[in-house]
Short mmCIF file of C-alpha atoms and ligand atoms in Angstrom, two decimals:
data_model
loop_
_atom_site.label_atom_id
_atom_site.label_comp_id
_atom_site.label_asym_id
_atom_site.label_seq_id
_atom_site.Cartn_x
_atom_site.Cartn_y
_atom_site.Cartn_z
CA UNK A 49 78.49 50.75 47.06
CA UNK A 50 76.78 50.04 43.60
CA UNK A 51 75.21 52.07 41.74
CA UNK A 52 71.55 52.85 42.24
CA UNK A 53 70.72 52.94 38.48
CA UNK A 54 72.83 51.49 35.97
CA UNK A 55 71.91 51.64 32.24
CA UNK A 56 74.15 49.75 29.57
CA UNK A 57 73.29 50.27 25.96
CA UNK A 58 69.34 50.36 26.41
CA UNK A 59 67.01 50.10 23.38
CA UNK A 60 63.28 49.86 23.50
CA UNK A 61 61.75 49.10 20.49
CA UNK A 62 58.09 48.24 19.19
CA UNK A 63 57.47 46.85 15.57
CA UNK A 64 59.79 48.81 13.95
CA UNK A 65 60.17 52.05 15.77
CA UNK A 66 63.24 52.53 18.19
CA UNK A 67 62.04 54.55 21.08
CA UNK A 68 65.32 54.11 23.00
CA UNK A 69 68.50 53.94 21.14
CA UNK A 70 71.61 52.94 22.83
CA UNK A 71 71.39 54.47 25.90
CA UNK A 72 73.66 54.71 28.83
CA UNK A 73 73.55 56.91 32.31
CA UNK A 74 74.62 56.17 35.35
CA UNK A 75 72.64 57.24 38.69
CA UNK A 76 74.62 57.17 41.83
CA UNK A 77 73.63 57.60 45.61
CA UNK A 78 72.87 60.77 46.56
CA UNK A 79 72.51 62.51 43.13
CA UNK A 80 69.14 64.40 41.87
CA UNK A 81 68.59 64.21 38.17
CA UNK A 82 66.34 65.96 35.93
CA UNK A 83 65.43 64.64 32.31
CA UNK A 84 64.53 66.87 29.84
CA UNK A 85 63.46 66.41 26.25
CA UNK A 86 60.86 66.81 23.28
CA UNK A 87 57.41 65.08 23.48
CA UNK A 88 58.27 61.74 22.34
CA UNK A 89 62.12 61.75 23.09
CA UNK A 90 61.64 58.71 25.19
CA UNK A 91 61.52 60.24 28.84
CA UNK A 92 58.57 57.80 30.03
CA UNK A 93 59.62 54.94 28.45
CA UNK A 94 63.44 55.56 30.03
CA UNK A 95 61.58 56.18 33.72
CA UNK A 96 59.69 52.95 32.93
CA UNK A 97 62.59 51.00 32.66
CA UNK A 98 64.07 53.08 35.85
CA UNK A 99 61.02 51.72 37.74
CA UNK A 100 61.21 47.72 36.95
CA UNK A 101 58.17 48.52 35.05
CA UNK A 102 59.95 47.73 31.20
CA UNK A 103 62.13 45.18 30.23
CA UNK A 104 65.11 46.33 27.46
CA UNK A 105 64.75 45.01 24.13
CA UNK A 106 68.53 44.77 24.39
CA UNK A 107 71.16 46.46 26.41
CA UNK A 108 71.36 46.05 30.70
CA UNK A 109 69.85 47.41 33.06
CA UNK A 110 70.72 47.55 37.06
CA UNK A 111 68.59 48.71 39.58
CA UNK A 112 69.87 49.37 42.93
CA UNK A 113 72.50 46.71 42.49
CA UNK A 114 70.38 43.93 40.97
CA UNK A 115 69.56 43.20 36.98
CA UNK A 116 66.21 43.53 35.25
CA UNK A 117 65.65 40.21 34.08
CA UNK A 118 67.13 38.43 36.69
CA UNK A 119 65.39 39.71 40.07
CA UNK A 120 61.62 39.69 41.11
CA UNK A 121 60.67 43.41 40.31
CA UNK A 122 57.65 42.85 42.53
CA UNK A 123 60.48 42.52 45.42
CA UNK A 124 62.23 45.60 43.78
CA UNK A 125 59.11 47.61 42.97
CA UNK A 126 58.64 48.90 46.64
CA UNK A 127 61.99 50.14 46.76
CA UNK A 128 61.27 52.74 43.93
CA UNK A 129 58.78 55.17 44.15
CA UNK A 130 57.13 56.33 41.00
CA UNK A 131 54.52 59.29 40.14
CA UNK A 132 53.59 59.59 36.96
CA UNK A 133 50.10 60.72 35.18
CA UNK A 134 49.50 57.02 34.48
CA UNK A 135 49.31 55.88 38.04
CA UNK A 136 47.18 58.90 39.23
CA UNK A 137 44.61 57.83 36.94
CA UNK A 138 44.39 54.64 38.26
CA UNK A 139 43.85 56.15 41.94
CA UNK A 140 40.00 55.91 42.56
CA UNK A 141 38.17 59.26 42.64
CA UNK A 142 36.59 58.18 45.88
CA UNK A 143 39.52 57.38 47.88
CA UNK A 144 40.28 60.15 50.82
CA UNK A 145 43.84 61.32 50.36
CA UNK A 146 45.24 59.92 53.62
CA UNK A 147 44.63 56.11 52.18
CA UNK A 148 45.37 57.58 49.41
CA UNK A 149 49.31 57.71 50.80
CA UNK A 150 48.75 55.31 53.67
CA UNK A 151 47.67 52.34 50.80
CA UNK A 152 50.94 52.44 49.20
CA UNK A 153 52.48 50.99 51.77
CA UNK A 154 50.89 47.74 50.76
CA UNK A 155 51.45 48.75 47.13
CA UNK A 156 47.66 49.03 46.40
CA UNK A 157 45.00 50.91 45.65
CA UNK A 158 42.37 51.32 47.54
CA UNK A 159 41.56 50.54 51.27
CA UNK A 160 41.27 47.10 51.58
CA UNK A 161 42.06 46.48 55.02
CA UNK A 162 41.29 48.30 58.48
CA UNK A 163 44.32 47.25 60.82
CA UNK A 164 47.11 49.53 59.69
CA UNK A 165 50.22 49.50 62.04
CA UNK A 166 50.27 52.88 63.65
CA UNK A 167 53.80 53.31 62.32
CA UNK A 168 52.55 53.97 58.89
CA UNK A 169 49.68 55.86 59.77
CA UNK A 170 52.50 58.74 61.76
CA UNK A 171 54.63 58.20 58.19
CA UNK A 172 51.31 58.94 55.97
CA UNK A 173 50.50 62.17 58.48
CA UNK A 174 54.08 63.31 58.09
CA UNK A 175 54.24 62.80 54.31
CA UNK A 176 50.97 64.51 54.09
CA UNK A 177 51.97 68.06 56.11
CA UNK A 178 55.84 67.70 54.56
CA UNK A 179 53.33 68.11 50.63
CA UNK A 180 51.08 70.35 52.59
CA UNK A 181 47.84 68.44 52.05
CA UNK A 182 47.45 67.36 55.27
CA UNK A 183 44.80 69.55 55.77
CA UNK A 184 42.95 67.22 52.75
CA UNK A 185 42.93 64.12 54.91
CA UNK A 186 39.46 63.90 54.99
CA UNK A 187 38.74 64.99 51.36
CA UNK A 188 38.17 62.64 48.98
CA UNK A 189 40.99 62.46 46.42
CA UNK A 190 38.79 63.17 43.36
CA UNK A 191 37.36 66.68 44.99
CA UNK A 192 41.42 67.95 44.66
CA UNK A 193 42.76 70.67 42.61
CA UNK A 194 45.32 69.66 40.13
CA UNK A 195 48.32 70.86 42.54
CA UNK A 196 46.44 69.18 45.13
CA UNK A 197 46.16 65.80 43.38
CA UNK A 198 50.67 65.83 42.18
CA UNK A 199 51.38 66.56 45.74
CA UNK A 200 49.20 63.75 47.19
CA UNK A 201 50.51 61.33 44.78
CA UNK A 202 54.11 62.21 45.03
CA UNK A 203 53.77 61.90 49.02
CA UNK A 204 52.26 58.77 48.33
CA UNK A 205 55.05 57.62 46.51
CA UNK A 206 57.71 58.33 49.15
CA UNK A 207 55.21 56.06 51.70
CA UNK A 208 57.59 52.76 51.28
CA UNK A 209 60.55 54.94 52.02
CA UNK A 210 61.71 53.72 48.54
CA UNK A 211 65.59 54.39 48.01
CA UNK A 212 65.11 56.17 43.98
CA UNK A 213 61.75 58.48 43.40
CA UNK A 214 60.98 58.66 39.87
CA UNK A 215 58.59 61.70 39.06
CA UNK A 216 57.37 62.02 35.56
CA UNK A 217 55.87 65.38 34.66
CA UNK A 218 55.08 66.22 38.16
CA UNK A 219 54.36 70.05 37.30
CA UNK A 220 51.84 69.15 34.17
CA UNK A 221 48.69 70.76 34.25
CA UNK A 222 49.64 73.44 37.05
CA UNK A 223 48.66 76.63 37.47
CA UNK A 224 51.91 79.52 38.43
CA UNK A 225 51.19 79.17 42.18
CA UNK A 226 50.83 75.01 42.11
CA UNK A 227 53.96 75.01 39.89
CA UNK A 228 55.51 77.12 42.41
CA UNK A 229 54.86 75.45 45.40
CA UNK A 230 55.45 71.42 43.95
CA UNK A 231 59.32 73.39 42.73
CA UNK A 232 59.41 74.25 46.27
CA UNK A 233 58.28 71.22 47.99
CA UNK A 234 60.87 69.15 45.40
CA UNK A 235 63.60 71.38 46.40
CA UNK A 236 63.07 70.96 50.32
CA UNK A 237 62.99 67.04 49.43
CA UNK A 238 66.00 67.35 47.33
CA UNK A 239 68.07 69.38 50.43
CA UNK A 240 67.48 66.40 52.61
CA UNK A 241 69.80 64.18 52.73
CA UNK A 242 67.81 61.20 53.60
CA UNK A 243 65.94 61.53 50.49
CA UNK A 244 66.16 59.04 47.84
CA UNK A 245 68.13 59.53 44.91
CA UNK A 246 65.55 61.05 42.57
CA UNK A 247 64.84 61.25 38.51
CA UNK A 248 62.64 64.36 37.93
CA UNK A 249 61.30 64.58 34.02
CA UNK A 250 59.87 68.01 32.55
CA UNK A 251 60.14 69.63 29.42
CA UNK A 252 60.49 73.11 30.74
CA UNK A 253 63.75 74.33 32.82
CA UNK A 254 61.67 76.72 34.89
CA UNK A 255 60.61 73.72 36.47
CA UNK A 256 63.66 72.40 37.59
CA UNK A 257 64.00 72.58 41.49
CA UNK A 258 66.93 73.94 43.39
CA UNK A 259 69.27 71.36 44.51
CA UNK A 260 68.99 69.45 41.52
CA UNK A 261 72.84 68.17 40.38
CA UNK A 262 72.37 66.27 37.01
CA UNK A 263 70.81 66.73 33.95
CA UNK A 264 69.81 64.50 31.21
CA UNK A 265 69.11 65.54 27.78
CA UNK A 266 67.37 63.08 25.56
CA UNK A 267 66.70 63.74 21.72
CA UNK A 268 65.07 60.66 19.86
CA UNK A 269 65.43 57.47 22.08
CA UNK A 270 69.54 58.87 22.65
CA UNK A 271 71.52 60.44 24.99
CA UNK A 272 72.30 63.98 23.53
CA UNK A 273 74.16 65.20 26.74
CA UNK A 274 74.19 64.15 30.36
CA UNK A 275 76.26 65.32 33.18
CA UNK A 276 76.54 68.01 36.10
CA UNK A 277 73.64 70.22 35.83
CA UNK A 278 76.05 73.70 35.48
CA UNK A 279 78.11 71.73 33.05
CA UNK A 280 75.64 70.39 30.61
CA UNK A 281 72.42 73.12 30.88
CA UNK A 282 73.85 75.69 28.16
CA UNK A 283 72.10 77.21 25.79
CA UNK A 284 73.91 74.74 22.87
CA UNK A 285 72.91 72.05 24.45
CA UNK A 286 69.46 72.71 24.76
CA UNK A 287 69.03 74.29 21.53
CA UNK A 288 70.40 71.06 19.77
CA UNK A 289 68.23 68.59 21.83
CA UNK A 290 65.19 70.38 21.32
CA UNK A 291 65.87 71.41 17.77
CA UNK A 292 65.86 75.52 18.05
CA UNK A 293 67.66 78.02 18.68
CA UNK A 294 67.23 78.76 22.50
CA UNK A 295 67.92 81.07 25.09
CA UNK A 296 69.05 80.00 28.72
CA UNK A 297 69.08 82.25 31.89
CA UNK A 298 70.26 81.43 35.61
CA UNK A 299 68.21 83.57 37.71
CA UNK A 300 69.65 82.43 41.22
CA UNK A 301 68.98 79.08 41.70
CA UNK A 302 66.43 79.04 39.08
CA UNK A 303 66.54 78.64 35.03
CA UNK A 304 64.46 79.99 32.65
CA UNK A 305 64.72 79.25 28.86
CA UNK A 306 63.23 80.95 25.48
CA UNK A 307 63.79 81.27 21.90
CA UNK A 308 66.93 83.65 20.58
CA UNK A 309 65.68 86.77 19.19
N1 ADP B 102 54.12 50.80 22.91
C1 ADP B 102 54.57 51.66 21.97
N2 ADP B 102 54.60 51.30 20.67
C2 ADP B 102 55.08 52.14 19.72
N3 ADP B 102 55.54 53.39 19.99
C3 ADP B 102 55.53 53.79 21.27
C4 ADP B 102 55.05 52.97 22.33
N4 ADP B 102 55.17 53.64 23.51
C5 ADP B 102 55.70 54.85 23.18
N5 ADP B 102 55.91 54.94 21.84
C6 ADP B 102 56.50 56.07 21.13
O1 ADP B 102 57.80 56.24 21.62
C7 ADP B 102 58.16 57.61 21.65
C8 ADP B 102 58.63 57.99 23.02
O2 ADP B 102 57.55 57.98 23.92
P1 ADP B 102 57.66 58.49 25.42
O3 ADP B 102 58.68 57.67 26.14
O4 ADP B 102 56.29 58.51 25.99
O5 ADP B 102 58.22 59.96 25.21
P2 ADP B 102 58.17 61.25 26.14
O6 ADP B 102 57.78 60.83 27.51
O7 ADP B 102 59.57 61.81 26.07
O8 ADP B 102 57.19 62.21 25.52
C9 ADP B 102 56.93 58.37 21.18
O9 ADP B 102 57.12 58.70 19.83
C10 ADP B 102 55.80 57.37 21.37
O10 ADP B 102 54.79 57.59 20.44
MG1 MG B 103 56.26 61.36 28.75
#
């Protein structure tokens, strides 16, 4: 079986910045992956190019066994799901949250047609209790909390049963208890094994979910480190990719990080 992501020496670059350099990683079935770097190490513009949404400036890139370049991402596109701040913003303030998820299955936004099959209307109700905002059907998606609105759009993401989930910054903007339950809700996803493979970005360890098996450190457009996430989360590591000296604790299946005394 082929690999569902497959980077070869990936650069981005715009005028004269680089804001990929080189990189190279390797996502196969059935592995969870967090990325974690600085503001501006690259992390959107590497889940961009994850997503069919970004083309390499040089470098390949395979997703789920078929080249950027050479395949019609709008064919490929359903098969990844993507949640990112970008895309919530584009999700109409008026919209009730179960068209909300239902519309994705048509890879839209907005309701735009009555006659959904009944099979994606059971999916949408499932997605929407497994995120626990089924109870928001009837709301109207701009009326959310914050936590509300992440777990919405990430059950909304999973509608076209997509075989990779890309999640950029899911846990930005929440409050301890939101934070807390989206960790939760990821983790539950990531024990399943009919999940997708999924690509999880943060900048903060605490948010990493249980049952998450590979980490990713980025540090200006490169790999710094990537690997099994025992292996690679030490305190070296993340000290050198985000540039001080740092502190890293395993508290069960949970990590914490903070700054050496
Ligand atoms: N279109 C662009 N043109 C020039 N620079 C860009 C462009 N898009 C992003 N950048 C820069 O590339 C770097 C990486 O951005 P990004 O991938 O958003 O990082 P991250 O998500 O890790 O914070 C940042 O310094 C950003 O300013
Ligand atoms: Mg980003």
């Amino acid at each position: 079986m082929s690999d569902v992501l497959d980077l070869q020496d990936v650069s981005i670059r715009r005028g004269t910045t680089t804001i990929l350099d080189g990189v190279s990683w390797t996502v196969r079935d059935g592995e969870r992956w967090v990325v974690l770097g600085r503001n501006g190490a690259g992390k959107t513009t590497l889940l961009q190019i994850a997503a069919g949404r970004m083309h390499p400036s040089s470098g390949t890139a395979d997703l789920l066994g078929s080249r950027l370049g050479r395949v019609d991402v709008f064919e490929l596109r359903p098969r990844i799901g993507l949640s990112s701040a970008a895309l919530a913003d584009r999700i109409p303030a008026g919209e009730l949250v179960r068209d909300v998820v239902l519309t994705a299955a048509y890879g839209v936004t907005g309701r735009w047609r009555e006659a959904y099959e009944s099979l994606d209307e059971g999916r949408a109700q499932d997605l929407m209790a497994a995120f626990g905002v089924d109870h928001l059907a009837s709301r109207r998606f701009g009326t959310l909390s914050e936590g509300e609105r992440k777990r919405a759009q990430i059950a909304r993401s999973l509608m076209t049963d997509p075989e990779l989930l890309l999640l950029d910054e899911p846990a930005a903007g929440l409050d301890l208890g939101g934070r807390e339950e989206l960790v939760s809700a990821l983790a539950e996803l990531a024990r399943d094994r009919r999940s997708p493979v999924m690509v999880l970005v943060t900048h903060h360890v605490e948010e990493i979910p249980p049952g998450f098996t590979h980490l990713l450190l980025l540090r200006d457009g490169k790999v710094h480190s990537a690997g099994p996430m025992e292996e690679t989360l030490t305190a070296e590591n993340l000290s050198s990719a985000f540039g001080l000296e740092l502190v890293v604790d395993r508290h069960g299946d949970r990590w914490a990080a903070r700054a050496a005394s």
